[in-house]
Amino acid sequence: MATSIEIQENTVTTTSISVSFIVNVTYAGTYKIVYGITGDDGTNEEYTSSNFTLDAGGSTGKPYKKFTGLTPGTEYNIYC
C-alpha cells in the first residue's frame, strides 16, 4: 500500500507536460501507478506505469510519463 504519492515535477511546454512521481511505501510489494490527464479541449488520456517492486519503507521517483500533443492555452488536470 502506497502511503504517499506526490507530483515531484511539472514541466510545461507548449505541447507537452512531463510528470514524475515520488512513491513511498509502508509494505514490501510490487506496485504500479494509474494516472492520466484531462483537458477542457476534450483530452482524456490514462496511463498505467510498469510494475515496480519496493522493499518495506522504500521509495522511488521512477514512475514517469510525458503527455504530448497538447493544445497551448488549454487547462489540464493530472490525476493519480
PDB file with one MODEL, atoms N, CA, C and O in Angstrom:
MODEL        1
ATOM      1  N   MET A   1       0.839  -1.176   0.000  1.00  0.00           N
ATOM      2  CA  MET A   1       0.000   0.000   0.000  1.00  0.00           C
ATOM      3  C   MET A   1       0.884   1.239   0.000  1.00  0.00           C
ATOM      4  O   MET A   1       1.715   1.403   0.893  1.00  0.00           O
ATOM      5  N   ALA A   2       0.723   2.089  -0.961  1.00  0.00           N
ATOM      6  CA  ALA A   2       1.494   3.327  -1.014  1.00  0.00           C
ATOM      7  C   ALA A   2       0.991   4.262   0.070  1.00  0.00           C
ATOM      8  O   ALA A   2      -0.215   4.458   0.220  1.00  0.00           O
ATOM      9  N   THR A   3       1.908   4.832   0.816  1.00  0.00           N
ATOM     10  CA  THR A   3       1.498   5.748   1.880  1.00  0.00           C
ATOM     11  C   THR A   3       1.479   7.191   1.420  1.00  0.00           C
ATOM     12  O   THR A   3       0.798   8.024   2.017  1.00  0.00           O
ATOM     13  N   SER A   4       2.219   7.498   0.364  1.00  0.00           N
ATOM     14  CA  SER A   4       2.146   8.855  -0.178  1.00  0.00           C
ATOM     15  C   SER A   4       2.597   8.857  -1.626  1.00  0.00           C
ATOM     16  O   SER A   4       3.539   8.162  -2.007  1.00  0.00           O
ATOM     17  N   ILE A   5       1.911   9.641  -2.410  1.00  0.00           N
ATOM     18  CA  ILE A   5       2.277   9.846  -3.806  1.00  0.00           C
ATOM     19  C   ILE A   5       2.148  11.333  -4.063  1.00  0.00           C
ATOM     20  O   ILE A   5       1.099  11.919  -3.792  1.00  0.00           O
ATOM     21  N   GLU A   6       3.189  11.950  -4.577  1.00  0.00           N
ATOM     22  CA  GLU A   6       3.117  13.368  -4.864  1.00  0.00           C
ATOM     23  C   GLU A   6       3.720  13.655  -6.223  1.00  0.00           C
ATOM     24  O   GLU A   6       4.610  12.937  -6.680  1.00  0.00           O
ATOM     25  N   ILE A   7       3.238  14.701  -6.868  1.00  0.00           N
ATOM     26  CA  ILE A   7       3.843  15.124  -8.125  1.00  0.00           C
ATOM     27  C   ILE A   7       5.122  15.847  -7.764  1.00  0.00           C
ATOM     28  O   ILE A   7       5.096  16.874  -7.086  1.00  0.00           O
ATOM     29  N   GLN A   8       6.238  15.310  -8.220  1.00  0.00           N
ATOM     30  CA  GLN A   8       7.532  15.871  -7.884  1.00  0.00           C
ATOM     31  C   GLN A   8       7.879  17.031  -8.803  1.00  0.00           C
ATOM     32  O   GLN A   8       8.477  18.016  -8.370  1.00  0.00           O
ATOM     33  N   GLU A   9       7.505  16.916 -10.062  1.00  0.00           N
ATOM     34  CA  GLU A   9       7.989  17.885 -11.035  1.00  0.00           C
ATOM     35  C   GLU A   9       6.958  18.052 -12.131  1.00  0.00           C
ATOM     36  O   GLU A   9       6.427  17.064 -12.638  1.00  0.00           O
ATOM     37  N   ASN A  10       6.675  19.257 -12.494  1.00  0.00           N
ATOM     38  CA  ASN A  10       5.740  19.558 -13.571  1.00  0.00           C
ATOM     39  C   ASN A  10       6.459  20.471 -14.549  1.00  0.00           C
ATOM     40  O   ASN A  10       6.689  21.640 -14.240  1.00  0.00           O
ATOM     41  N   THR A  11       6.814  19.972 -15.705  1.00  0.00           N
ATOM     42  CA  THR A  11       7.489  20.773 -16.704  1.00  0.00           C
ATOM     43  C   THR A  11       6.520  20.985 -17.857  1.00  0.00           C
ATOM     44  O   THR A  11       6.131  20.029 -18.528  1.00  0.00           O
ATOM     45  N   VAL A  12       6.131  22.224 -18.088  1.00  0.00           N
ATOM     46  CA  VAL A  12       5.139  22.520 -19.106  1.00  0.00           C
ATOM     47  C   VAL A  12       5.803  23.208 -20.293  1.00  0.00           C
ATOM     48  O   VAL A  12       6.540  24.179 -20.119  1.00  0.00           O
ATOM     49  N   THR A  13       5.541  22.703 -21.506  1.00  0.00           N
ATOM     50  CA  THR A  13       5.952  23.371 -22.731  1.00  0.00           C
ATOM     51  C   THR A  13       4.682  23.668 -23.508  1.00  0.00           C
ATOM     52  O   THR A  13       3.585  23.469 -22.986  1.00  0.00           O
ATOM     53  N   THR A  14       4.799  24.131 -24.723  1.00  0.00           N
ATOM     54  CA  THR A  14       3.597  24.471 -25.480  1.00  0.00           C
ATOM     55  C   THR A  14       2.799  23.246 -25.898  1.00  0.00           C
ATOM     56  O   THR A  14       1.611  23.375 -26.193  1.00  0.00           O
ATOM     57  N   THR A  15       3.403  22.062 -25.937  1.00  0.00           N
ATOM     58  CA  THR A  15       2.662  20.887 -26.401  1.00  0.00           C
ATOM     59  C   THR A  15       2.804  19.665 -25.505  1.00  0.00           C
ATOM     60  O   THR A  15       2.324  18.592 -25.870  1.00  0.00           O
ATOM     61  N   SER A  16       3.443  19.785 -24.348  1.00  0.00           N
ATOM     62  CA  SER A  16       3.603  18.598 -23.503  1.00  0.00           C
ATOM     63  C   SER A  16       3.674  18.966 -22.022  1.00  0.00           C
ATOM     64  O   SER A  16       4.022  20.089 -21.657  1.00  0.00           O
ATOM     65  N   ILE A  17       3.337  17.995 -21.186  1.00  0.00           N
ATOM     66  CA  ILE A  17       3.506  18.099 -19.745  1.00  0.00           C
ATOM     67  C   ILE A  17       4.208  16.830 -19.305  1.00  0.00           C
ATOM     68  O   ILE A  17       3.729  15.728 -19.572  1.00  0.00           O
ATOM     69  N   SER A  18       5.346  16.976 -18.628  1.00  0.00           N
ATOM     70  CA  SER A  18       6.076  15.824 -18.108  1.00  0.00           C
ATOM     71  C   SER A  18       5.810  15.713 -16.618  1.00  0.00           C
ATOM     72  O   SER A  18       5.901  16.699 -15.886  1.00  0.00           O
ATOM     73  N   VAL A  19       5.479  14.506 -16.174  1.00  0.00           N
ATOM     74  CA  VAL A  19       5.131  14.286 -14.776  1.00  0.00           C
ATOM     75  C   VAL A  19       5.960  13.137 -14.226  1.00  0.00           C
ATOM     76  O   VAL A  19       6.006  12.060 -14.820  1.00  0.00           O
ATOM     77  N   SER A  20       6.615  13.365 -13.092  1.00  0.00           N
ATOM     78  CA  SER A  20       7.268  12.263 -12.387  1.00  0.00           C
ATOM     79  C   SER A  20       6.743  12.251 -10.959  1.00  0.00           C
ATOM     80  O   SER A  20       6.350  13.291 -10.429  1.00  0.00           O
ATOM     81  N   PHE A  21       6.734  11.091 -10.344  1.00  0.00           N
ATOM     82  CA  PHE A  21       6.161  10.915  -9.020  1.00  0.00           C
ATOM     83  C   PHE A  21       7.213  10.378  -8.062  1.00  0.00           C
ATOM     84  O   PHE A  21       8.114   9.644  -8.468  1.00  0.00           O
ATOM     85  N   ILE A  22       7.098  10.746  -6.792  1.00  0.00           N
ATOM     86  CA  ILE A  22       7.840  10.086  -5.734  1.00  0.00           C
ATOM     87  C   ILE A  22       6.848   9.178  -5.018  1.00  0.00           C
ATOM     88  O   ILE A  22       5.794   9.631  -4.571  1.00  0.00           O
ATOM     89  N   VAL A  23       7.184   7.908  -4.911  1.00  0.00           N
ATOM     90  CA  VAL A  23       6.309   6.935  -4.268  1.00  0.00           C
ATOM     91  C   VAL A  23       7.037   6.397  -3.038  1.00  0.00           C
ATOM     92  O   VAL A  23       8.153   5.888  -3.141  1.00  0.00           O
ATOM     93  N   ASN A  24       6.399   6.513  -1.876  1.00  0.00           N
ATOM     94  CA  ASN A  24       6.917   5.960  -0.620  1.00  0.00           C
ATOM     95  C   ASN A  24       5.938   4.895  -0.153  1.00  0.00           C
ATOM     96  O   ASN A  24       4.730   5.135  -0.126  1.00  0.00           O
ATOM     97  N   VAL A  25       6.446   3.712   0.218  1.00  0.00           N
ATOM     98  CA  VAL A  25       5.562   2.628   0.618  1.00  0.00           C
ATOM     99  C   VAL A  25       5.861   2.151   2.034  1.00  0.00           C
ATOM    100  O   VAL A  25       6.984   2.268   2.524  1.00  0.00           O
ATOM    101  N   THR A  26       4.839   1.616   2.675  1.00  0.00           N
ATOM    102  CA  THR A  26       4.982   1.045   4.010  1.00  0.00           C
ATOM    103  C   THR A  26       5.320  -0.432   3.930  1.00  0.00           C
ATOM    104  O   THR A  26       6.106  -0.935   4.733  1.00  0.00           O
ATOM    105  N   TYR A  27       4.728  -1.133   2.962  1.00  0.00           N
ATOM    106  CA  TYR A  27       4.876  -2.582   2.863  1.00  0.00           C
ATOM    107  C   TYR A  27       5.640  -2.978   1.605  1.00  0.00           C
ATOM    108  O   TYR A  27       5.475  -2.363   0.551  1.00  0.00           O
ATOM    109  N   ALA A  28       6.473  -4.003   1.719  1.00  0.00           N
ATOM    110  CA  ALA A  28       7.173  -4.539   0.552  1.00  0.00           C
ATOM    111  C   ALA A  28       6.139  -5.089  -0.433  1.00  0.00           C
ATOM    112  O   ALA A  28       5.134  -5.677  -0.033  1.00  0.00           O
ATOM    113  N   GLY A  29       6.401  -4.889  -1.712  1.00  0.00           N
ATOM    114  CA  GLY A  29       5.474  -5.421  -2.694  1.00  0.00           C
ATOM    115  C   GLY A  29       5.775  -4.918  -4.085  1.00  0.00           C
ATOM    116  O   GLY A  29       6.729  -4.174  -4.310  1.00  0.00           O
ATOM    117  N   THR A  30       4.937  -5.341  -5.013  1.00  0.00           N
ATOM    118  CA  THR A  30       5.021  -4.890  -6.397  1.00  0.00           C
ATOM    119  C   THR A  30       3.866  -3.932  -6.638  1.00  0.00           C
ATOM    120  O   THR A  30       2.718  -4.234  -6.313  1.00  0.00           O
ATOM    121  N   TYR A  31       4.174  -2.788  -7.204  1.00  0.00           N
ATOM    122  CA  TYR A  31       3.205  -1.714  -7.382  1.00  0.00           C
ATOM    123  C   TYR A  31       3.173  -1.244  -8.826  1.00  0.00           C
ATOM    124  O   TYR A  31       4.084  -1.528  -9.603  1.00  0.00           O
ATOM    125  N   LYS A  32       2.131  -0.535  -9.172  1.00  0.00           N
ATOM    126  CA  LYS A  32       2.075   0.236 -10.397  1.00  0.00           C
ATOM    127  C   LYS A  32       1.166   1.421 -10.130  1.00  0.00           C
ATOM    128  O   LYS A  32       0.341   1.378  -9.217  1.00  0.00           O
ATOM    129  N   ILE A  33       1.308   2.469 -10.907  1.00  0.00           N
ATOM    130  CA  ILE A  33       0.524   3.681 -10.735  1.00  0.00           C
ATOM    131  C   ILE A  33      -0.343   3.892 -11.969  1.00  0.00           C
ATOM    132  O   ILE A  33       0.122   3.764 -13.101  1.00  0.00           O
ATOM    133  N   VAL A  34      -1.601   4.214 -11.733  1.00  0.00           N
ATOM    134  CA  VAL A  34      -2.502   4.582 -12.815  1.00  0.00           C
ATOM    135  C   VAL A  34      -2.719   6.086 -12.710  1.00  0.00           C
ATOM    136  O   VAL A  34      -3.173   6.578 -11.677  1.00  0.00           O
ATOM    137  N   TYR A  35      -2.402   6.806 -13.756  1.00  0.00           N
ATOM    138  CA  TYR A  35      -2.606   8.237 -13.752  1.00  0.00           C
ATOM    139  C   TYR A  35      -2.937   8.722 -15.140  1.00  0.00           C
ATOM    140  O   TYR A  35      -2.728   8.009 -16.121  1.00  0.00           O
ATOM    141  N   GLY A  36      -3.451   9.926 -15.228  1.00  0.00           N
ATOM    142  CA  GLY A  36      -3.889  10.404 -16.518  1.00  0.00           C
ATOM    143  C   GLY A  36      -4.031  11.911 -16.561  1.00  0.00           C
ATOM    144  O   GLY A  36      -3.658  12.626 -15.631  1.00  0.00           O
ATOM    145  N   ILE A  37      -4.581  12.365 -17.665  1.00  0.00           N
ATOM    146  CA  ILE A  37      -4.740  13.794 -17.889  1.00  0.00           C
ATOM    147  C   ILE A  37      -6.084  14.037 -18.564  1.00  0.00           C
ATOM    148  O   ILE A  37      -6.483  13.291 -19.458  1.00  0.00           O
ATOM    149  N   THR A  38      -6.770  15.076 -18.135  1.00  0.00           N
ATOM    150  CA  THR A  38      -7.992  15.520 -18.798  1.00  0.00           C
ATOM    151  C   THR A  38      -7.847  17.008 -19.093  1.00  0.00           C
ATOM    152  O   THR A  38      -7.171  17.732 -18.361  1.00  0.00           O
ATOM    153  N   GLY A  39      -8.479  17.452 -20.158  1.00  0.00           N
ATOM    154  CA  GLY A  39      -8.386  18.858 -20.527  1.00  0.00           C
ATOM    155  C   GLY A  39      -9.700  19.386 -21.042  1.00  0.00           C
ATOM    156  O   GLY A  39     -10.558  18.627 -21.491  1.00  0.00           O
ATOM    157  N   ASP A  40      -9.854  20.713 -20.972  1.00  0.00           N
ATOM    158  CA  ASP A  40     -11.097  21.301 -21.457  1.00  0.00           C
ATOM    159  C   ASP A  40     -11.179  21.302 -22.983  1.00  0.00           C
ATOM    160  O   ASP A  40     -12.153  21.795 -23.551  1.00  0.00           O
ATOM    161  N   ASP A  41     -10.155  20.750 -23.653  1.00  0.00           N
ATOM    162  CA  ASP A  41     -10.195  20.578 -25.111  1.00  0.00           C
ATOM    163  C   ASP A  41     -10.675  19.173 -25.492  1.00  0.00           C
ATOM    164  O   ASP A  41     -10.654  18.808 -26.667  1.00  0.00           O
ATOM    165  N   GLY A  42     -11.110  18.377 -24.491  1.00  0.00           N
ATOM    166  CA  GLY A  42     -11.572  17.019 -24.748  1.00  0.00           C
ATOM    167  C   GLY A  42     -10.516  15.954 -24.522  1.00  0.00           C
ATOM    168  O   GLY A  42     -10.811  14.765 -24.644  1.00  0.00           O
ATOM    169  N   THR A  43      -9.285  16.352 -24.192  1.00  0.00           N
ATOM    170  CA  THR A  43      -8.233  15.385 -23.902  1.00  0.00           C
ATOM    171  C   THR A  43      -8.634  14.542 -22.697  1.00  0.00           C
ATOM    172  O   THR A  43      -9.058  15.078 -21.674  1.00  0.00           O
ATOM    173  N   ASN A  44      -8.502  13.237 -22.816  1.00  0.00           N
ATOM    174  CA  ASN A  44      -8.775  12.315 -21.718  1.00  0.00           C
ATOM    175  C   ASN A  44      -7.901  11.091 -21.945  1.00  0.00           C
ATOM    176  O   ASN A  44      -8.296  10.168 -22.658  1.00  0.00           O
ATOM    177  N   GLU A  45      -6.728  11.078 -21.349  1.00  0.00           N
ATOM    178  CA  GLU A  45      -5.766  10.002 -21.561  1.00  0.00           C
ATOM    179  C   GLU A  45      -5.375   9.399 -20.224  1.00  0.00           C
ATOM    180  O   GLU A  45      -5.050  10.122 -19.282  1.00  0.00           O
ATOM    181  N   GLU A  46      -5.408   8.057 -20.138  1.00  0.00           N
ATOM    182  CA  GLU A  46      -5.000   7.376 -18.917  1.00  0.00           C
ATOM    183  C   GLU A  46      -3.791   6.506 -19.224  1.00  0.00           C
ATOM    184  O   GLU A  46      -3.669   5.952 -20.316  1.00  0.00           O
ATOM    185  N   TYR A  47      -2.901   6.394 -18.246  1.00  0.00           N
ATOM    186  CA  TYR A  47      -1.661   5.652 -18.415  1.00  0.00           C
ATOM    187  C   TYR A  47      -1.426   4.808 -17.168  1.00  0.00           C
ATOM    188  O   TYR A  47      -1.631   5.284 -16.051  1.00  0.00           O
ATOM    189  N   THR A  48      -1.000   3.570 -17.345  1.00  0.00           N
ATOM    190  CA  THR A  48      -0.629   2.701 -16.230  1.00  0.00           C
ATOM    191  C   THR A  48       0.864   2.425 -16.320  1.00  0.00           C
ATOM    192  O   THR A  48       1.353   1.950 -17.344  1.00  0.00           O
ATOM    193  N   SER A  49       1.589   2.725 -15.242  1.00  0.00           N
ATOM    194  CA  SER A  49       3.032   2.504 -15.246  1.00  0.00           C
ATOM    195  C   SER A  49       3.349   1.018 -15.272  1.00  0.00           C
ATOM    196  O   SER A  49       2.483   0.182 -15.018  1.00  0.00           O
ATOM    197  N   SER A  50       4.578   0.704 -15.577  1.00  0.00           N
ATOM    198  CA  SER A  50       5.059  -0.672 -15.462  1.00  0.00           C
ATOM    199  C   SER A  50       5.100  -1.046 -13.987  1.00  0.00           C
ATOM    200  O   SER A  50       5.160  -0.175 -13.120  1.00  0.00           O
ATOM    201  N   ASN A  51       5.068  -2.346 -13.708  1.00  0.00           N
ATOM    202  CA  ASN A  51       5.216  -2.805 -12.323  1.00  0.00           C
ATOM    203  C   ASN A  51       6.596  -2.431 -11.800  1.00  0.00           C
ATOM    204  O   ASN A  51       7.584  -2.477 -12.532  1.00  0.00           O
ATOM    205  N   PHE A  52       6.649  -2.063 -10.532  1.00  0.00           N
ATOM    206  CA  PHE A  52       7.929  -1.846  -9.872  1.00  0.00           C
ATOM    207  C   PHE A  52       7.835  -2.414  -8.468  1.00  0.00           C
ATOM    208  O   PHE A  52       6.774  -2.371  -7.845  1.00  0.00           O
ATOM    209  N   THR A  53       8.955  -2.952  -7.962  1.00  0.00           N
ATOM    210  CA  THR A  53       8.992  -3.613  -6.657  1.00  0.00           C
ATOM    211  C   THR A  53       9.786  -2.757  -5.681  1.00  0.00           C
ATOM    212  O   THR A  53      10.858  -2.247  -6.008  1.00  0.00           O
ATOM    213  N   LEU A  54       9.243  -2.608  -4.477  1.00  0.00           N
ATOM    214  CA  LEU A  54       9.921  -1.851  -3.423  1.00  0.00           C
ATOM    215  C   LEU A  54       9.936  -2.652  -2.134  1.00  0.00           C
ATOM    216  O   LEU A  54       9.007  -3.408  -1.852  1.00  0.00           O
ATOM    217  N   ASP A  55      10.990  -2.484  -1.355  1.00  0.00           N
ATOM    218  CA  ASP A  55      11.062  -3.076  -0.027  1.00  0.00           C
ATOM    219  C   ASP A  55      10.232  -2.239   0.937  1.00  0.00           C
ATOM    220  O   ASP A  55       9.859  -1.110   0.618  1.00  0.00           O
ATOM    221  N   ALA A  56       9.941  -2.786   2.116  1.00  0.00           N
ATOM    222  CA  ALA A  56       9.213  -2.044   3.141  1.00  0.00           C
ATOM    223  C   ALA A  56       9.971  -0.761   3.461  1.00  0.00           C
ATOM    224  O   ALA A  56      11.182  -0.793   3.680  1.00  0.00           O
ATOM    225  N   GLY A  57       9.276   0.350   3.488  1.00  0.00           N
ATOM    226  CA  GLY A  57       9.896   1.641   3.750  1.00  0.00           C
ATOM    227  C   GLY A  57      10.621   2.223   2.554  1.00  0.00           C
ATOM    228  O   GLY A  57      11.277   3.257   2.681  1.00  0.00           O
ATOM    229  N   GLY A  58      10.523   1.589   1.394  1.00  0.00           N
ATOM    230  CA  GLY A  58      11.236   2.029   0.200  1.00  0.00           C
ATOM    231  C   GLY A  58      10.543   3.173  -0.514  1.00  0.00           C
ATOM    232  O   GLY A  58       9.391   3.503  -0.233  1.00  0.00           O
ATOM    233  N   SER A  59      11.267   3.766  -1.436  1.00  0.00           N
ATOM    234  CA  SER A  59      10.687   4.827  -2.265  1.00  0.00           C
ATOM    235  C   SER A  59      11.367   4.837  -3.623  1.00  0.00           C
ATOM    236  O   SER A  59      12.471   4.317  -3.790  1.00  0.00           O
ATOM    237  N   THR A  60      10.691   5.436  -4.582  1.00  0.00           N
ATOM    238  CA  THR A  60      11.250   5.582  -5.917  1.00  0.00           C
ATOM    239  C   THR A  60      10.676   6.826  -6.567  1.00  0.00           C
ATOM    240  O   THR A  60       9.569   7.256  -6.242  1.00  0.00           O
ATOM    241  N   GLY A  61      11.426   7.392  -7.475  1.00  0.00           N
ATOM    242  CA  GLY A  61      10.956   8.526  -8.256  1.00  0.00           C
ATOM    243  C   GLY A  61      10.854   8.170  -9.723  1.00  0.00           C
ATOM    244  O   GLY A  61      10.756   9.058 -10.570  1.00  0.00           O
ATOM    245  N   LYS A  62      10.873   6.887 -10.038  1.00  0.00           N
ATOM    246  CA  LYS A  62      10.924   6.460 -11.437  1.00  0.00           C
ATOM    247  C   LYS A  62       9.612   6.507 -12.207  1.00  0.00           C
ATOM    248  O   LYS A  62       9.654   6.735 -13.416  1.00  0.00           O
ATOM    249  N   PRO A  63       8.444   6.307 -11.587  1.00  0.00           N
ATOM    250  CA  PRO A  63       7.237   6.373 -12.429  1.00  0.00           C
ATOM    251  C   PRO A  63       7.172   7.728 -13.135  1.00  0.00           C
ATOM    252  O   PRO A  63       7.162   8.767 -12.475  1.00  0.00           O
ATOM    253  N   TYR A  64       7.128   7.726 -14.452  1.00  0.00           N
ATOM    254  CA  TYR A  64       7.250   8.941 -15.242  1.00  0.00           C
ATOM    255  C   TYR A  64       6.395   8.817 -16.492  1.00  0.00           C
ATOM    256  O   TYR A  64       6.291   7.738 -17.075  1.00  0.00           O
ATOM    257  N   LYS A  65       5.786   9.914 -16.903  1.00  0.00           N
ATOM    258  CA  LYS A  65       5.010   9.917 -18.140  1.00  0.00           C
ATOM    259  C   LYS A  65       5.065  11.307 -18.738  1.00  0.00           C
ATOM    260  O   LYS A  65       4.971  12.302 -18.019  1.00  0.00           O
ATOM    261  N   LYS A  66       5.217  11.381 -20.054  1.00  0.00           N
ATOM    262  CA  LYS A  66       5.169  12.647 -20.776  1.00  0.00           C
ATOM    263  C   LYS A  66       3.941  12.625 -21.666  1.00  0.00           C
ATOM    264  O   LYS A  66       3.850  11.817 -22.590  1.00  0.00           O
ATOM    265  N   PHE A  67       2.998  13.512 -21.389  1.00  0.00           N
ATOM    266  CA  PHE A  67       1.805  13.653 -22.206  1.00  0.00           C
ATOM    267  C   PHE A  67       2.113  14.678 -23.297  1.00  0.00           C
ATOM    268  O   PHE A  67       2.492  15.810 -22.996  1.00  0.00           O
ATOM    269  N   THR A  68       1.952  14.289 -24.557  1.00  0.00           N
ATOM    270  CA  THR A  68       2.309  15.158 -25.676  1.00  0.00           C
ATOM    271  C   THR A  68       1.096  15.489 -26.533  1.00  0.00           C
ATOM    272  O   THR A  68       0.010  14.947 -26.327  1.00  0.00           O
ATOM    273  N   GLY A  69       1.290  16.376 -27.489  1.00  0.00           N
ATOM    274  CA  GLY A  69       0.227  16.747 -28.411  1.00  0.00           C
ATOM    275  C   GLY A  69      -0.855  17.590 -27.760  1.00  0.00           C
ATOM    276  O   GLY A  69      -2.008  17.555 -28.189  1.00  0.00           O
ATOM    277  N   LEU A  70      -0.499  18.348 -26.731  1.00  0.00           N
ATOM    278  CA  LEU A  70      -1.470  19.159 -26.017  1.00  0.00           C
ATOM    279  C   LEU A  70      -1.630  20.522 -26.683  1.00  0.00           C
ATOM    280  O   LEU A  70      -0.756  20.975 -27.422  1.00  0.00           O
ATOM    281  N   THR A  71      -2.755  21.162 -26.409  1.00  0.00           N
ATOM    282  CA  THR A  71      -3.090  22.429 -27.039  1.00  0.00           C
ATOM    283  C   THR A  71      -2.687  23.596 -26.141  1.00  0.00           C
ATOM    284  O   THR A  71      -3.136  23.667 -24.997  1.00  0.00           O
ATOM    285  N   PRO A  72      -1.853  24.511 -26.629  1.00  0.00           N
ATOM    286  CA  PRO A  72      -1.486  25.684 -25.825  1.00  0.00           C
ATOM    287  C   PRO A  72      -2.737  26.461 -25.408  1.00  0.00           C
ATOM    288  O   PRO A  72      -3.681  26.592 -26.187  1.00  0.00           O
ATOM    289  N   GLY A  73      -2.737  26.973 -24.174  1.00  0.00           N
ATOM    290  CA  GLY A  73      -3.860  27.754 -23.674  1.00  0.00           C
ATOM    291  C   GLY A  73      -4.991  26.930 -23.090  1.00  0.00           C
ATOM    292  O   GLY A  73      -5.989  27.487 -22.631  1.00  0.00           O
ATOM    293  N   THR A  74      -4.852  25.621 -23.101  1.00  0.00           N
ATOM    294  CA  THR A  74      -5.884  24.731 -22.565  1.00  0.00           C
ATOM    295  C   THR A  74      -5.568  24.405 -21.113  1.00  0.00           C
ATOM    296  O   THR A  74      -4.402  24.248 -20.750  1.00  0.00           O
ATOM    297  N   GLU A  75      -6.603  24.302 -20.275  1.00  0.00           N
ATOM    298  CA  GLU A  75      -6.417  23.910 -18.884  1.00  0.00           C
ATOM    299  C   GLU A  75      -6.477  22.397 -18.782  1.00  0.00           C
ATOM    300  O   GLU A  75      -7.428  21.774 -19.253  1.00  0.00           O
ATOM    301  N   TYR A  76      -5.435  21.792 -18.153  1.00  0.00           N
ATOM    302  CA  TYR A  76      -5.357  20.351 -17.987  1.00  0.00           C
ATOM    303  C   TYR A  76      -5.319  19.991 -16.514  1.00  0.00           C
ATOM    304  O   TYR A  76      -4.777  20.735 -15.698  1.00  0.00           O
ATOM    305  N   ASN A  77      -5.896  18.849 -16.180  1.00  0.00           N
ATOM    306  CA  ASN A  77      -5.829  18.291 -14.824  1.00  0.00           C
ATOM    307  C   ASN A  77      -5.140  16.940 -14.899  1.00  0.00           C
ATOM    308  O   ASN A  77      -5.497  16.094 -15.719  1.00  0.00           O
ATOM    309  N   ILE A  78      -4.148  16.745 -14.036  1.00  0.00           N
ATOM    310  CA  ILE A  78      -3.440  15.476 -13.968  1.00  0.00           C
ATOM    311  C   ILE A  78      -3.914  14.778 -12.691  1.00  0.00           C
ATOM    312  O   ILE A  78      -3.974  15.392 -11.626  1.00  0.00           O
ATOM    313  N   TYR A  79      -4.251  13.483 -12.808  1.00  0.00           N
ATOM    314  CA  TYR A  79      -4.738  12.750 -11.646  1.00  0.00           C
ATOM    315  C   TYR A  79      -3.954  11.469 -11.473  1.00  0.00           C
ATOM    316  O   TYR A  79      -3.337  10.962 -12.410  1.00  0.00           O
ATOM    317  N   CYS A  80      -3.989  10.962 -10.275  1.00  0.00           N
ATOM    318  CA  CYS A  80      -3.275   9.733  -9.935  1.00  0.00           C
ATOM    319  C   CYS A  80      -4.177   8.858  -9.107  1.00  0.00           C
ATOM    320  O   CYS A  80      -3.778   7.765  -8.706  1.00  0.00           O
TER     321      CYS A  80
ENDMDL
END
